[in-house]
GROMACS .gro file of N, CA, C and O in nm:
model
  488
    1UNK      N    1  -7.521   4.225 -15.899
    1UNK     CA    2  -7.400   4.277 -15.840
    1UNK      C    3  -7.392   4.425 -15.875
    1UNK      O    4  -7.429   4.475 -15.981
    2UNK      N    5  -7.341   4.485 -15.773
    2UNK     CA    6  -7.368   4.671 -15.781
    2UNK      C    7  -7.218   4.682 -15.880
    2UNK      O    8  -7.109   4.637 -15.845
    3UNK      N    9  -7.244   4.747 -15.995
    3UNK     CA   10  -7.144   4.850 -16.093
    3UNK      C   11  -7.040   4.818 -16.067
    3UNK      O   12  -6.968   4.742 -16.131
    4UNK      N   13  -7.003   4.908 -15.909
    4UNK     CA   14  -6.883   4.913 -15.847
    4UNK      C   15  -6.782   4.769 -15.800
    4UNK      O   16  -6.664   4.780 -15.767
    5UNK      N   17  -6.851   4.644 -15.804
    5UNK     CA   18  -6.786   4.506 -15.732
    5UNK      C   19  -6.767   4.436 -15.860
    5UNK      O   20  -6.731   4.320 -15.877
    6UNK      N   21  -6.806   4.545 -15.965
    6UNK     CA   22  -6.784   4.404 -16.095
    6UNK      C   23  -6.659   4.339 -16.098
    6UNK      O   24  -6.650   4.219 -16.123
    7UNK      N   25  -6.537   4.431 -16.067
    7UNK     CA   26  -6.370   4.365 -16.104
    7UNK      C   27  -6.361   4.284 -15.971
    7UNK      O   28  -6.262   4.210 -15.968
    8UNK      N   29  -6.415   4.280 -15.896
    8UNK     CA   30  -6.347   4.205 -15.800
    8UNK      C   31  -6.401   4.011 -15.851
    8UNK      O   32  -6.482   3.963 -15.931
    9UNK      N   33  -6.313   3.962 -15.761
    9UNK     CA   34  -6.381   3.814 -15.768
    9UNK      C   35  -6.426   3.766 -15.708
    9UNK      O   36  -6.388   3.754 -15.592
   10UNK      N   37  -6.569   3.694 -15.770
   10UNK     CA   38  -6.666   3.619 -15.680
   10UNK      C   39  -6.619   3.529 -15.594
   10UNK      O   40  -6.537   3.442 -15.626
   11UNK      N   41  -6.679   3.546 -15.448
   11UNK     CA   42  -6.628   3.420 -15.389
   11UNK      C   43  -6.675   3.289 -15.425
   11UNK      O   44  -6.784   3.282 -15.482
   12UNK      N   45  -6.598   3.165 -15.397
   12UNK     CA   46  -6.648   3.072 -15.377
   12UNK      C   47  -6.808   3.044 -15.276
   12UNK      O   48  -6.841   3.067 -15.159
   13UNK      N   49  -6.887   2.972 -15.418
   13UNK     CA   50  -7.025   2.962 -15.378
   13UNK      C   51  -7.055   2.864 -15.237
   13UNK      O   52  -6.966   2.786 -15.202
   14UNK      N   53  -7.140   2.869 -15.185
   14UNK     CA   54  -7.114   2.801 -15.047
   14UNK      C   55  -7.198   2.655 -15.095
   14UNK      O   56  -7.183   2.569 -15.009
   15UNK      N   57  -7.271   2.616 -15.196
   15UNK     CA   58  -7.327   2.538 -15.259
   15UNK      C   59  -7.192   2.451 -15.271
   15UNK      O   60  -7.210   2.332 -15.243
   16UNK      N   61  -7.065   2.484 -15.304
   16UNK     CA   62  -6.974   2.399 -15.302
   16UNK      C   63  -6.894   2.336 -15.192
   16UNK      O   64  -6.790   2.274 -15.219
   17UNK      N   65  -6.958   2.356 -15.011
   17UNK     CA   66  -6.887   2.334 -14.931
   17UNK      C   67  -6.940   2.205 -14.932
   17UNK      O   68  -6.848   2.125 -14.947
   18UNK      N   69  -7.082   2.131 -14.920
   18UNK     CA   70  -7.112   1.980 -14.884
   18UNK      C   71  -7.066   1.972 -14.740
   18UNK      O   72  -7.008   2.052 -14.668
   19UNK      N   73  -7.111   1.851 -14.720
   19UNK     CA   74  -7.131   1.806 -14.610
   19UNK      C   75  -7.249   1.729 -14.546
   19UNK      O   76  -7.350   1.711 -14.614
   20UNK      N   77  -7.242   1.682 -14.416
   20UNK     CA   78  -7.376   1.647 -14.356
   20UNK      C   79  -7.460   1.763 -14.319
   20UNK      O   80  -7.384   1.856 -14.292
   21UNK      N   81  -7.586   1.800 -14.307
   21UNK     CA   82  -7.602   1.874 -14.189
   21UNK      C   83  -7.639   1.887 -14.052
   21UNK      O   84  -7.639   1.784 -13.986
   22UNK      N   85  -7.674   2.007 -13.989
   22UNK     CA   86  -7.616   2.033 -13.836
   22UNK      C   87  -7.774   1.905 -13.787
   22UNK      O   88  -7.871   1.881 -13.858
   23UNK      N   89  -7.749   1.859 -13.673
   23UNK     CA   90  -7.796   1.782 -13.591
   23UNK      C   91  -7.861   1.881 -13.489
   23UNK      O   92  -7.781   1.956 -13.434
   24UNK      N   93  -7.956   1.892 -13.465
   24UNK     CA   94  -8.054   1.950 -13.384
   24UNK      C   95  -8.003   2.050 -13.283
   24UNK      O   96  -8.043   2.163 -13.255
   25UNK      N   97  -7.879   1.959 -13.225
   25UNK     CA   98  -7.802   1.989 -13.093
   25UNK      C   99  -7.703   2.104 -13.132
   25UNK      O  100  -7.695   2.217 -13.084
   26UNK      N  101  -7.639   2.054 -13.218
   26UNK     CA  102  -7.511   2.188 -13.282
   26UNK      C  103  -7.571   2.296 -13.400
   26UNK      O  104  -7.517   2.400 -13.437
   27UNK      N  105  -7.679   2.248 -13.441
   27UNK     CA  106  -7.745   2.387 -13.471
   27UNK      C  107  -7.829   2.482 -13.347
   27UNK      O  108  -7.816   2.604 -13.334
   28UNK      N  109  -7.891   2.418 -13.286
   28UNK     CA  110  -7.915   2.515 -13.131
   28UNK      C  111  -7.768   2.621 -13.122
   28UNK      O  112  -7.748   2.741 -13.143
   29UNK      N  113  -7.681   2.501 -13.077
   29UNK     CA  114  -7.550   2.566 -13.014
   29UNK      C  115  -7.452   2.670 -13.114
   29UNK      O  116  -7.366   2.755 -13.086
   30UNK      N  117  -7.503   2.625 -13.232
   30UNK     CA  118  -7.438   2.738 -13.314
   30UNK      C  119  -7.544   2.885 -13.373
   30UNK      O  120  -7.494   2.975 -13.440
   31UNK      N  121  -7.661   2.885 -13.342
   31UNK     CA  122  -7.765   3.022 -13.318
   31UNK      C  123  -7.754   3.079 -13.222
   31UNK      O  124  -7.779   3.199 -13.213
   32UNK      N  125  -7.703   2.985 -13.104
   32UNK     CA  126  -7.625   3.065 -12.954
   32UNK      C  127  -7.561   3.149 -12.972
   32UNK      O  128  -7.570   3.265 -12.933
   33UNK      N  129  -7.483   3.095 -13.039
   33UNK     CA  130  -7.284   3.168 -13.050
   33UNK      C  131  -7.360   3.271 -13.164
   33UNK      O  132  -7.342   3.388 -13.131
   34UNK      N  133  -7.420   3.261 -13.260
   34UNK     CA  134  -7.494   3.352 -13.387
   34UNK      C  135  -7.505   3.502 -13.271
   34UNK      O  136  -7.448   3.611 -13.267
   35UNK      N  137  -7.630   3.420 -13.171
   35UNK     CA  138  -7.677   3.531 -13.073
   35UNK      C  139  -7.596   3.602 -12.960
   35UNK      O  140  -7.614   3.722 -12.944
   36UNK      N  141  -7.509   3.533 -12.883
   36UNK     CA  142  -7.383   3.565 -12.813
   36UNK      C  143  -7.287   3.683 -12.928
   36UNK      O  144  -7.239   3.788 -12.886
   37UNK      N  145  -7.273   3.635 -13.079
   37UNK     CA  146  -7.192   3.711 -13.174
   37UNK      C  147  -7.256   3.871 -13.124
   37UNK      O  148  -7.197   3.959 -13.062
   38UNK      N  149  -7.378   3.872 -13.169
   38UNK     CA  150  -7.510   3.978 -13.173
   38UNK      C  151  -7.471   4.072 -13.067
   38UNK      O  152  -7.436   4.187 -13.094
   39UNK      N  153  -7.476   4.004 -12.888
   39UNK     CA  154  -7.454   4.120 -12.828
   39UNK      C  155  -7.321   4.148 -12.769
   39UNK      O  156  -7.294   4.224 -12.676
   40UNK      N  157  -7.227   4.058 -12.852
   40UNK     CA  158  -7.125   4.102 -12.808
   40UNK      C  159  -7.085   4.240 -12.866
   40UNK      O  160  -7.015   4.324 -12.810
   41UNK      N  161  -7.153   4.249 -13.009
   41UNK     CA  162  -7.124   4.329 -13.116
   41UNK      C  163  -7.158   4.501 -13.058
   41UNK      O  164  -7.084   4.599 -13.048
   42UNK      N  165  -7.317   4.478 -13.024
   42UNK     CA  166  -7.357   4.551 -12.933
   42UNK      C  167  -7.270   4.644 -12.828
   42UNK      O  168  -7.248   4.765 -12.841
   43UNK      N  169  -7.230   4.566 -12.730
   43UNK     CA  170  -7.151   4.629 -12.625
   43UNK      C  171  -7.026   4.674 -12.697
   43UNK      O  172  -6.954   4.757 -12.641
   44UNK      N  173  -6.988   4.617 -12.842
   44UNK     CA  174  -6.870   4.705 -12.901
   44UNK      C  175  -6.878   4.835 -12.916
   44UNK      O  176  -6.798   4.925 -12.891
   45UNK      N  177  -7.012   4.835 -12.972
   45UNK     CA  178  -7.080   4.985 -13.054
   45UNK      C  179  -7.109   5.049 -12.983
   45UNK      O  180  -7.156   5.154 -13.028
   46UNK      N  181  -7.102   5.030 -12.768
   46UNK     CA  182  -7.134   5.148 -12.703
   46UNK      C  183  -7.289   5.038 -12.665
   46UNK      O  184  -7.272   5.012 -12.546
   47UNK      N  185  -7.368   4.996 -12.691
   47UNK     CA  186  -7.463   5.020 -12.632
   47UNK      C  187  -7.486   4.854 -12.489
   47UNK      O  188  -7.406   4.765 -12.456
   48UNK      N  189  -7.602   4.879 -12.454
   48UNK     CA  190  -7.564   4.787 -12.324
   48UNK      C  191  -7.595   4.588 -12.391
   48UNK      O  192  -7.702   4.542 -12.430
   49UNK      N  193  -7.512   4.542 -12.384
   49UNK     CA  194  -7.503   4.428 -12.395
   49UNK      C  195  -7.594   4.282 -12.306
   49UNK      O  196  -7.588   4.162 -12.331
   50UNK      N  197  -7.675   4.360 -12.194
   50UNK     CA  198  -7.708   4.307 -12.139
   50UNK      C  199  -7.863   4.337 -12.171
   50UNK      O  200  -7.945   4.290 -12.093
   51UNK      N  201  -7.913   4.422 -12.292
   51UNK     CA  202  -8.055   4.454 -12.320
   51UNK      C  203  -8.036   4.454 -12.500
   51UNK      O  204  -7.987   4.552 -12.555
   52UNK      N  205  -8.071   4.360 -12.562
   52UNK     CA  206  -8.035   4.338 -12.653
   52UNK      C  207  -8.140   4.282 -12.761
   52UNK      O  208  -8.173   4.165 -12.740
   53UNK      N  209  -8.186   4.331 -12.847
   53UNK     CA  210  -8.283   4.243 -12.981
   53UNK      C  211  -8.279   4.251 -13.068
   53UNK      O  212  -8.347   4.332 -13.129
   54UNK      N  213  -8.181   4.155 -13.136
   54UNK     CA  214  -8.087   4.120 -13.287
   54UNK      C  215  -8.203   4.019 -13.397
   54UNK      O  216  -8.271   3.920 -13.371
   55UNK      N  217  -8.191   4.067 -13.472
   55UNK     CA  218  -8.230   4.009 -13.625
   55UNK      C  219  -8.181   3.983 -13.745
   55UNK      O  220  -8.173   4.062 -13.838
   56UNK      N  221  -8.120   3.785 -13.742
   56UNK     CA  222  -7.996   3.799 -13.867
   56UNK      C  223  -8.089   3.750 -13.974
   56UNK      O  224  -8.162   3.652 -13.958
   57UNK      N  225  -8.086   3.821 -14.081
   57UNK     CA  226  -8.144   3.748 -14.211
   57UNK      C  227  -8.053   3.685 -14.302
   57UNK      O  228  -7.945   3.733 -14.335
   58UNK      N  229  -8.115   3.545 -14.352
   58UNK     CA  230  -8.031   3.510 -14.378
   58UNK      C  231  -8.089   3.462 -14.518
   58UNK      O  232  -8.211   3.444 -14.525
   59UNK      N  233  -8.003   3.438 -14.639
   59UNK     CA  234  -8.092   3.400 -14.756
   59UNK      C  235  -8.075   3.235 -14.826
   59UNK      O  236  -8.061   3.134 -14.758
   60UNK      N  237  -8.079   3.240 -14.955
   60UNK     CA  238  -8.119   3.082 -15.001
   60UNK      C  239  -8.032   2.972 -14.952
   60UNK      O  240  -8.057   2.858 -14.913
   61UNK      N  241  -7.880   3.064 -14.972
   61UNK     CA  242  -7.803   2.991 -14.961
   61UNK      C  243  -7.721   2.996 -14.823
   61UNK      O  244  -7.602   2.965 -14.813
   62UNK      N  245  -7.790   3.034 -14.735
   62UNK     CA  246  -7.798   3.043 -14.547
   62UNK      C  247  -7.678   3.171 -14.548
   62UNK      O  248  -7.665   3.207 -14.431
   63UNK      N  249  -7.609   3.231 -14.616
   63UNK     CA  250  -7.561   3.382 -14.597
   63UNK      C  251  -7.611   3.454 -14.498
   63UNK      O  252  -7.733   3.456 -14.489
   64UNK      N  253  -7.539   3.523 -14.410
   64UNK     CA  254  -7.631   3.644 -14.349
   64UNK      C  255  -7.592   3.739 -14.479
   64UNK      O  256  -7.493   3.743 -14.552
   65UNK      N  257  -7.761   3.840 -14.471
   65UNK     CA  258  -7.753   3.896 -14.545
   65UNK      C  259  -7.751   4.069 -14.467
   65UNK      O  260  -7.704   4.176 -14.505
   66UNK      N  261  -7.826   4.028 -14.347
   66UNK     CA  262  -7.795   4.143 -14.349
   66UNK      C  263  -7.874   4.157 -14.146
   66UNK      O  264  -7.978   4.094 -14.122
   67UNK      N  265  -7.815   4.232 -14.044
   67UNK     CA  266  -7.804   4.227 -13.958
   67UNK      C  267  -7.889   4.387 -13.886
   67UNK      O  268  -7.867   4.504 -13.914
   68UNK      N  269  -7.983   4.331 -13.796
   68UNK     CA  270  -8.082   4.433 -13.693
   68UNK      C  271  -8.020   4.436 -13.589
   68UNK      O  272  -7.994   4.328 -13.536
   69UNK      N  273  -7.989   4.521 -13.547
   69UNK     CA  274  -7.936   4.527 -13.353
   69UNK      C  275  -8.029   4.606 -13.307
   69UNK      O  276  -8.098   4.659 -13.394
   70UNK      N  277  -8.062   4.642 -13.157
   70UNK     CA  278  -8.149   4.732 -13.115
   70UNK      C  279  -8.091   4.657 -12.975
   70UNK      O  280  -8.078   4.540 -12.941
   71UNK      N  281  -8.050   4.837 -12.889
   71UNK     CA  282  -8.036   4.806 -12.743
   71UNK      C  283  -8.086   4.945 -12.681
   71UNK      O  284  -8.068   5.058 -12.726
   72UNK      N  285  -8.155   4.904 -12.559
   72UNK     CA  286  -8.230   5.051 -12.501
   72UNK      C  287  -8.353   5.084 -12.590
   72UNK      O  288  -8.444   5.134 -12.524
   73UNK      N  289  -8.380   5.068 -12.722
   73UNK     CA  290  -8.453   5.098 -12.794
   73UNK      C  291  -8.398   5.161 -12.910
   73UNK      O  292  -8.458   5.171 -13.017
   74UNK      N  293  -8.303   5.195 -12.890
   74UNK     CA  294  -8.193   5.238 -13.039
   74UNK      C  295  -8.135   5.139 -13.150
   74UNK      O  296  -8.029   5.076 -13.145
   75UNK      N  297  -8.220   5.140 -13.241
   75UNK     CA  298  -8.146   5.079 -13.326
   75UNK      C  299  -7.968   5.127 -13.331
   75UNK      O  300  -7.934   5.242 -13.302
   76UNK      N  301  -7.890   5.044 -13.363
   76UNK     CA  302  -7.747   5.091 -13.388
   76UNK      C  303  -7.668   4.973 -13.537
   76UNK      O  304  -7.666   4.852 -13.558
   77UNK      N  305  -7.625   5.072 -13.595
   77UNK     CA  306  -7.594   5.080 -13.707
   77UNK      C  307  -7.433   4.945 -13.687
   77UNK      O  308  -7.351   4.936 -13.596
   78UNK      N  309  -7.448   4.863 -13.814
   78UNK     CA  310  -7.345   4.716 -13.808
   78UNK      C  311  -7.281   4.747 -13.917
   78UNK      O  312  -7.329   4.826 -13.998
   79UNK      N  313  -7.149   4.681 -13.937
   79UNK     CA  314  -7.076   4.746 -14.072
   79UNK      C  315  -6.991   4.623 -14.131
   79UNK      O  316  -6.908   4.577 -14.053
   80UNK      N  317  -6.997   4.583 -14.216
   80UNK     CA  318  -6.934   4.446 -14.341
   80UNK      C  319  -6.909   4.394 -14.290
   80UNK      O  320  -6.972   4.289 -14.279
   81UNK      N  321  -6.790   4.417 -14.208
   81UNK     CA  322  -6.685   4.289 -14.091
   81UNK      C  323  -6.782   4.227 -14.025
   81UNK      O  324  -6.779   4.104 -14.020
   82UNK      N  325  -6.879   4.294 -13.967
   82UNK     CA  326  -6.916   4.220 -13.845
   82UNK      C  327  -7.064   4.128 -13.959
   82UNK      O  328  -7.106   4.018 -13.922
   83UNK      N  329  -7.097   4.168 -14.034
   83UNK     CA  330  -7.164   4.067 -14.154
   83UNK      C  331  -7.046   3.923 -14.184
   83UNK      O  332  -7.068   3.803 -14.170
   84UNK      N  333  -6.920   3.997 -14.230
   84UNK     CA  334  -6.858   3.860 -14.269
   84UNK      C  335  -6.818   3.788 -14.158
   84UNK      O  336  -6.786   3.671 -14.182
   85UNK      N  337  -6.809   3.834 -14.015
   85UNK     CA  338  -6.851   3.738 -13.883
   85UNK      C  339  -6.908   3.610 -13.879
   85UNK      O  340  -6.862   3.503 -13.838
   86UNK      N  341  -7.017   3.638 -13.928
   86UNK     CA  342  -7.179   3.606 -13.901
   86UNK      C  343  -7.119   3.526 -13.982
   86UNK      O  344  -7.084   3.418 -13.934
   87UNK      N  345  -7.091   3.550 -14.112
   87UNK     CA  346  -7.099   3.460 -14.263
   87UNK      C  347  -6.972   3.360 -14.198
   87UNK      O  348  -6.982   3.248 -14.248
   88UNK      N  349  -6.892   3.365 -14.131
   88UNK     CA  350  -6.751   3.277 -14.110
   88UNK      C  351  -6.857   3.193 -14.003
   88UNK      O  352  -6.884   3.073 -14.011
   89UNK      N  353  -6.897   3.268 -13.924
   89UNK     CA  354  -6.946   3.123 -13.790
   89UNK      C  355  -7.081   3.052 -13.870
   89UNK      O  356  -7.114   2.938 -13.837
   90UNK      N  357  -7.147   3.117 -13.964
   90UNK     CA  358  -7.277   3.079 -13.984
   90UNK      C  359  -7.241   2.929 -14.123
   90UNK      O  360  -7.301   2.825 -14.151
   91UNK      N  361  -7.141   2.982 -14.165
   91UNK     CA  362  -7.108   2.856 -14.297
   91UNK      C  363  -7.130   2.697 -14.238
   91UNK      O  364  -7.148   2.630 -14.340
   92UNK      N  365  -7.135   2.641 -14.165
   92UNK     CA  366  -7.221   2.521 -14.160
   92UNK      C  367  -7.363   2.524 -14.213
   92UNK      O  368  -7.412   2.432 -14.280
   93UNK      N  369  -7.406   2.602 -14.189
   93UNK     CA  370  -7.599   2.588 -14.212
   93UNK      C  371  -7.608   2.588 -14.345
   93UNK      O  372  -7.728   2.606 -14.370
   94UNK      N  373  -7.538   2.576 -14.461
   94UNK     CA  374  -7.526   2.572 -14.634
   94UNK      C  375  -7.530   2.422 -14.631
   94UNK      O  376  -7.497   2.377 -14.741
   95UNK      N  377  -7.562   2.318 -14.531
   95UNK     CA  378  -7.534   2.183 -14.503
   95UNK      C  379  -7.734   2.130 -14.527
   95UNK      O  380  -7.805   2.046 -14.584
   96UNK      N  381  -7.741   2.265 -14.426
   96UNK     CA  382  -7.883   2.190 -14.417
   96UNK      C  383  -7.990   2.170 -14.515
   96UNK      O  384  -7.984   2.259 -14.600
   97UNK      N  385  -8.093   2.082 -14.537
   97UNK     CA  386  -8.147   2.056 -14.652
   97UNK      C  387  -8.218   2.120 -14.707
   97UNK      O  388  -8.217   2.228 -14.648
   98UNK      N  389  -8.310   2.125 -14.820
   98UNK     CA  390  -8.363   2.232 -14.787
   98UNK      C  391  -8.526   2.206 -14.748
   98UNK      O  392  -8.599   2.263 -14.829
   99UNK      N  393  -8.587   2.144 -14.659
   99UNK     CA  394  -8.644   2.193 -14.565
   99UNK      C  395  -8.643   2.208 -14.455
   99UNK      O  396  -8.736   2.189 -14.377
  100UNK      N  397  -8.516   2.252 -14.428
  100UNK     CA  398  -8.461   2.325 -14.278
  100UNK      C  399  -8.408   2.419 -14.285
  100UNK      O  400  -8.362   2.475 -14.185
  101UNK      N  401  -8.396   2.467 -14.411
  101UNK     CA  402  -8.287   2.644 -14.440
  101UNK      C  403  -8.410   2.715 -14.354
  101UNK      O  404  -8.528   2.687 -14.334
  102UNK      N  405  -8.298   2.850 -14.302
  102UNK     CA  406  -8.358   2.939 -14.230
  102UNK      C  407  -8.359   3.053 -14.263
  102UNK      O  408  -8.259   3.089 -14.325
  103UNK      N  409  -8.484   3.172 -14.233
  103UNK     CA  410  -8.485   3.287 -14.302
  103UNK      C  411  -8.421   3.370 -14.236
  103UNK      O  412  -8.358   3.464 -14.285
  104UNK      N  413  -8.433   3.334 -14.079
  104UNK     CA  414  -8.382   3.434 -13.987
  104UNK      C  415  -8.372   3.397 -13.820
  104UNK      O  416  -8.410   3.294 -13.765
  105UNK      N  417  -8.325   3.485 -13.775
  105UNK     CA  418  -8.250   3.419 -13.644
  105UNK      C  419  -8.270   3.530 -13.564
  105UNK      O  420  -8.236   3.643 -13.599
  106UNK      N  421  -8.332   3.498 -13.436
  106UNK     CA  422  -8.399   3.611 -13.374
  106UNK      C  423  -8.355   3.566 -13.243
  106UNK      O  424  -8.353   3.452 -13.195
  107UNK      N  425  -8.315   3.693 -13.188
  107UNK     CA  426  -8.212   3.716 -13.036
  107UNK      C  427  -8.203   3.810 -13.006
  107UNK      O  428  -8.173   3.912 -13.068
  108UNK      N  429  -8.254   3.778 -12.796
  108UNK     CA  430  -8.264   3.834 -12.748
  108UNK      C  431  -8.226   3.833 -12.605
  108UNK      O  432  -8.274   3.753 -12.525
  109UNK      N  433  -8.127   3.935 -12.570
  109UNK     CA  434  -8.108   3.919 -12.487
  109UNK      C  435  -8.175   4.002 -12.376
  109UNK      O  436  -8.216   4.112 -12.414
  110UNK      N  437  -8.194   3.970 -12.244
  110UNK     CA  438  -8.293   4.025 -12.157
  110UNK      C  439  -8.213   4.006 -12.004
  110UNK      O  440  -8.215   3.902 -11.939
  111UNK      N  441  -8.150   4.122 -11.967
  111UNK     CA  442  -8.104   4.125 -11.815
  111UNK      C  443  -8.020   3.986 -11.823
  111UNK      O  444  -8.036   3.891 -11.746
  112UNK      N  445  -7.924   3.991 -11.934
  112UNK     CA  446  -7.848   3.904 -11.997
  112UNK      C  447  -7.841   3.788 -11.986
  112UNK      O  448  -7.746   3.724 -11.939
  113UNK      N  449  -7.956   3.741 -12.035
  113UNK     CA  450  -7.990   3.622 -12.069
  113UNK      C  451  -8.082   3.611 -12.190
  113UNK      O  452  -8.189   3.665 -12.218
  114UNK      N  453  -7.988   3.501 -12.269
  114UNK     CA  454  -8.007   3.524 -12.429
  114UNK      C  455  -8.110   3.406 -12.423
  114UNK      O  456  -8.132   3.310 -12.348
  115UNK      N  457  -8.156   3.453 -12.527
  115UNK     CA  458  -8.315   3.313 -12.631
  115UNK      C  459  -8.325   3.364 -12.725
  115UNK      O  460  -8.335   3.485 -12.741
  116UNK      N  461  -8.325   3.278 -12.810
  116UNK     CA  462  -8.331   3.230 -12.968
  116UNK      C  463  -8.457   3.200 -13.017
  116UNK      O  464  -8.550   3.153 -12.952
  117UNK      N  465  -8.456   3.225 -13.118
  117UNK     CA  466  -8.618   3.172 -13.201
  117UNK      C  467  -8.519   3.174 -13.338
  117UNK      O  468  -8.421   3.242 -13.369
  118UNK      N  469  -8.595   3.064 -13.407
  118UNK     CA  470  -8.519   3.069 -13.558
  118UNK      C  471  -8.705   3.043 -13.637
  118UNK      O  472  -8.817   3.008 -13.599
  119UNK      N  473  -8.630   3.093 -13.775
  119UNK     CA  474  -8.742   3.109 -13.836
  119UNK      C  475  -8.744   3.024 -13.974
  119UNK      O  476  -8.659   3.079 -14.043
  120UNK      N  477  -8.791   2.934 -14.035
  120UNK     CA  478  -8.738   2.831 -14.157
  120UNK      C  479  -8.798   2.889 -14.258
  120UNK      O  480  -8.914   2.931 -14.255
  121UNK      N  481  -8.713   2.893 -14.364
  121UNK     CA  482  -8.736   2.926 -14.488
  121UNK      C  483  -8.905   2.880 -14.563
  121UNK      O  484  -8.999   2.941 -14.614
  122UNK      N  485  -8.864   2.705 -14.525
  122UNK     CA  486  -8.914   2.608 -14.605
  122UNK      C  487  -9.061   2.607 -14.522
  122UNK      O  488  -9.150   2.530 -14.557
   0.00000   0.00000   0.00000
């Protein structure tokens, strides 16, 4: 933890949510909405929403850790909120076991039409 975040308080670990995990079908449908998040974010920041290639990394404990956009060929710069986004829709996947955790989540949208590739940890 950086110097500066020492006083604050840790959140609750996501190791403590439990549950089943996602079923084939609602994990598809929730890397959608991951990827739909991606270029919506995009067309916030100005750039075109309809040319889009996002990269969420995500770590042990399925967190995004940290977020790639690129539209036109410009990378464009993402800022905390739209990380703790990701982290609010993405908190189911702390379900899955672990040989189905994922490293990363790859989206793209093309003459706006999005596809997914996910990438497994394990």
């Amino acid at each position: 933890m950086a110097f500066w975040n020492r006083t604050k308080d840790l959140p609750r670990e996501r190791e403590e949510v439990g549950g089943a995990p996602l079923d084939p079908t609602a994990l598809l449908e929730l890397v959608e909405r991951i990827g739909d998040e991606c270029a919506q974010e995009v067309g916030r920041l100005g750039g075109d929403a309809d040319q889009v290639m996002a990269t969420v990394h995500l770590d042990t404990v399925q967190r995004v850790t940290r977020v790639e956009l690129v539209s036109d060929g410009m990378p464009l710069l993402t800022g905390k909120a739209f990380i703790r986004q990701l982290n609010d829709l993405a908190a189911p996947l702390v379900n899955q076991p672990p040989g189905r955790r994922l490293a990363h989540i790859d989206a793209t949208v093309a003459d706006g039409r999005l596809q997914t590739r996910i990438t497994y940890a394990d």
